[in-house]
PDB file of C-alpha atoms in Angstrom:
ATOM      1  CA  MET Q  10     102.867 106.687 129.139  1.00  0.00           C
ATOM      2  CA  ALA Q  11      99.874 108.377 130.804  1.00  0.00           C
ATOM      3  CA  VAL Q  12     102.237 110.863 132.440  1.00  0.00           C
ATOM      4  CA  VAL Q  13     103.340 112.054 129.019  1.00  0.00           C
ATOM      5  CA  VAL Q  14      99.775 112.680 127.894  1.00  0.00           C
ATOM      6  CA  MET Q  15      98.940 114.586 131.074  1.00  0.00           C
ATOM      7  CA  VAL Q  16     102.087 116.687 130.830  1.00  0.00           C
ATOM      8  CA  LEU Q  17     101.409 117.521 127.196  1.00  0.00           C
ATOM      9  CA  GLY Q  18      97.746 118.232 127.512  1.00  0.00           C
ATOM     10  CA  VAL Q  19      97.283 117.266 123.877  1.00  0.00           C
ATOM     11  CA  SER Q  20      93.663 116.725 122.975  1.00  0.00           C
ATOM     12  CA  GLY Q  21      91.885 115.281 120.005  1.00  0.00           C
ATOM     13  CA  CYS Q  22      90.421 112.049 118.722  1.00  0.00           C
ATOM     14  CA  SER Q  23      92.148 108.821 119.510  1.00  0.00           C
ATOM     15  CA  ALA Q  24      92.794 106.559 116.551  1.00  0.00           C
ATOM     16  CA  VAL Q  25      92.341 102.827 116.824  1.00  0.00           C
ATOM     17  CA  GLY Q  26      95.743 101.207 116.390  1.00  0.00           C
ATOM     18  CA  GLY Q  27      96.868  97.718 115.609  1.00  0.00           C
ATOM     19  CA  SER Q  28      97.090  97.671 111.841  1.00  0.00           C
ATOM     20  CA  GLU Q  29      99.775 100.232 110.973  1.00  0.00           C
ATOM     21  CA  SER Q  30     103.461  99.538 110.415  1.00  0.00           C
ATOM     22  CA  PHE Q  31     105.777 102.283 111.623  1.00  0.00           C
ATOM     23  CA  GLY Q  32     109.551 102.308 111.189  1.00  0.00           C
ATOM     24  CA  GLU Q  33     112.097 102.842 113.920  1.00  0.00           C
ATOM     25  CA  ALA Q  34     113.430 106.091 112.437  1.00  0.00           C
ATOM     26  CA  GLU Q  35     110.050 107.814 112.280  1.00  0.00           C
ATOM     27  CA  CYS Q  36     109.131 106.528 115.739  1.00  0.00           C
ATOM     28  CA  LYS Q  37     112.391 107.945 117.123  1.00  0.00           C
ATOM     29  CA  VAL Q  38     111.605 111.359 115.634  1.00  0.00           C
ATOM     30  CA  PHE Q  39     108.097 111.158 117.110  1.00  0.00           C
ATOM     31  CA  ALA Q  40     109.451 110.161 120.538  1.00  0.00           C
ATOM     32  CA  ASP Q  41     112.057 112.945 120.506  1.00  0.00           C
ATOM     33  CA  LYS Q  42     109.402 115.544 119.691  1.00  0.00           C
ATOM     34  CA  LEU Q  43     106.959 114.152 122.236  1.00  0.00           C
ATOM     35  CA  VAL Q  44     109.554 114.110 125.026  1.00  0.00           C
ATOM     36  CA  GLY Q  45     110.861 117.536 124.016  1.00  0.00           C
ATOM     37  CA  MET Q  46     107.390 119.027 123.976  1.00  0.00           C
ATOM     38  CA  SER Q  47     106.584 117.578 127.394  1.00  0.00           C
ATOM     39  CA  GLY Q  48     109.467 119.390 129.071  1.00  0.00           C
ATOM     40  CA  MET Q  49     110.689 116.196 130.722  1.00  0.00           C
ATOM     41  CA  GLU Q  50     114.287 116.681 129.575  1.00  0.00           C
ATOM     42  CA  ASN Q  51     114.570 119.897 131.581  1.00  0.00           C
ATOM     43  CA  ASN Q  52     112.613 118.686 134.609  1.00  0.00           C
ATOM     44  CA  LEU Q  53     114.758 118.865 137.737  1.00  0.00           C
ATOM     45  CA  TYR Q  54     112.791 116.016 139.309  1.00  0.00           C
ATOM     46  CA  MET Q  55     113.446 113.495 136.542  1.00  0.00           C
ATOM     47  CA  GLU Q  56     116.763 111.784 136.038  1.00  0.00           C
ATOM     48  CA  GLN Q  57     118.105 111.668 132.485  1.00  0.00           C
ATOM     49  CA  LYS Q  58     118.066 107.842 132.519  1.00  0.00           C
ATOM     50  CA  ASP Q  59     114.327 107.948 133.263  1.00  0.00           C
ATOM     51  CA  VAL Q  60     113.782 110.310 130.330  1.00  0.00           C
ATOM     52  CA  GLU Q  61     115.757 107.975 128.054  1.00  0.00           C
ATOM     53  CA  GLU Q  62     113.739 104.979 129.279  1.00  0.00           C
ATOM     54  CA  MET Q  63     110.543 106.889 128.522  1.00  0.00           C
ATOM     55  CA  ARG Q  64     111.817 107.774 125.034  1.00  0.00           C
ATOM     56  CA  THR Q  65     112.837 104.139 124.374  1.00  0.00           C
ATOM     57  CA  GLY Q  66     109.430 102.927 125.549  1.00  0.00           C
ATOM     58  CA  ILE Q  67     107.624 105.376 123.276  1.00  0.00           C
ATOM     59  CA  VAL Q  68     109.659 104.188 120.282  1.00  0.00           C
ATOM     60  CA  ALA Q  69     108.894 100.532 121.067  1.00  0.00           C
ATOM     61  CA  GLU Q  70     105.180 101.193 121.569  1.00  0.00           C
ATOM     62  CA  CYS Q  71     105.056 103.272 118.382  1.00  0.00           C
ATOM     63  CA  GLN Q  72     106.702 100.536 116.318  1.00  0.00           C
ATOM     64  CA  ALA Q  73     104.380  97.912 117.802  1.00  0.00           C
ATOM     65  CA  ASP Q  74     101.393 100.170 117.020  1.00  0.00           C
ATOM     66  CA  LYS Q  75     100.195 100.049 120.614  1.00  0.00           C
ATOM     67  CA  ILE Q  76      99.657 103.768 121.257  1.00  0.00           C
ATOM     68  CA  GLY Q  77      96.830 104.455 118.837  1.00  0.00           C
ATOM     69  CA  LEU Q  78      98.587 106.549 116.197  1.00  0.00           C
ATOM     70  CA  SER Q  79      97.274 106.673 112.673  1.00  0.00           C
ATOM     71  CA  ARG Q  80      99.634 107.059 109.719  1.00  0.00           C
ATOM     72  CA  GLU Q  81      98.341 110.601 109.241  1.00  0.00           C
ATOM     73  CA  GLN Q  82      99.000 111.536 112.869  1.00  0.00           C
ATOM     74  CA  LEU Q  83     102.525 110.128 112.834  1.00  0.00           C
ATOM     75  CA  ASP Q  84     103.347 111.867 109.554  1.00  0.00           C
ATOM     76  CA  CYS Q  85     101.941 115.121 110.927  1.00  0.00           C
ATOM     77  CA  ALA Q  86     103.995 114.834 114.129  1.00  0.00           C
ATOM     78  CA  VAL Q  87     107.212 113.946 112.303  1.00  0.00           C
ATOM     79  CA  LYS Q  88     106.797 116.899 109.914  1.00  0.00           C
ATOM     80  CA  SER Q  89     105.904 119.381 112.680  1.00  0.00           C
ATOM     81  CA  GLN Q  90     108.399 122.194 113.216  1.00  0.00           C
ATOM     82  CA  SER Q  91     107.052 123.528 116.517  1.00  0.00           C
ATOM     83  CA  ASP Q  92     105.060 122.504 119.570  1.00  0.00           C
ATOM     84  CA  GLU Q  93     102.056 124.313 118.112  1.00  0.00           C
ATOM     85  CA  GLU Q  94     102.236 122.320 114.870  1.00  0.00           C
ATOM     86  CA  PHE Q  95     102.678 119.088 116.851  1.00  0.00           C
ATOM     87  CA  ALA Q  96      99.583 119.898 118.935  1.00  0.00           C
ATOM     88  CA  LYS Q  97      97.540 120.376 115.751  1.00  0.00           C
ATOM     89  CA  CYS Q  98      98.138 116.685 114.926  1.00  0.00           C
ATOM     90  CA  GLU Q  99      95.455 115.903 117.530  1.00  0.00           C
ATOM     91  CA  ILE Q 100      97.328 113.004 119.105  1.00  0.00           C
ATOM     92  CA  VAL Q 101      95.912 111.283 122.160  1.00  0.00           C
ATOM     93  CA  LEU Q 102      98.019 108.342 123.232  1.00  0.00           C
ATOM     94  CA  LYS Q 103      96.416 105.229 124.578  1.00  0.00           C
ATOM     95  CA  GLY Q 104      98.124 102.715 126.761  1.00  0.00           C
TER      96      GLY Q 104
END
């Protein structure tokens, strides 16, 4: 997970997780946008199965509320239409 944060370079305030309940569908959208923004899908040094494993892990961690997202941050990320809008959600993943 730390690789994703370093690749993205997203900065902001980390939210304390553990009390939110996020659905699979919204976590999948979040994971797709996060992976897409990171450029991992087009990285010649990463196999597609590794990208899919990363995406699956992000969804699981999101649903279990283990990556420090607030409801506001997740909603912001899901609604974002571009990398710039996603970055404005000020998401810093923990884990």
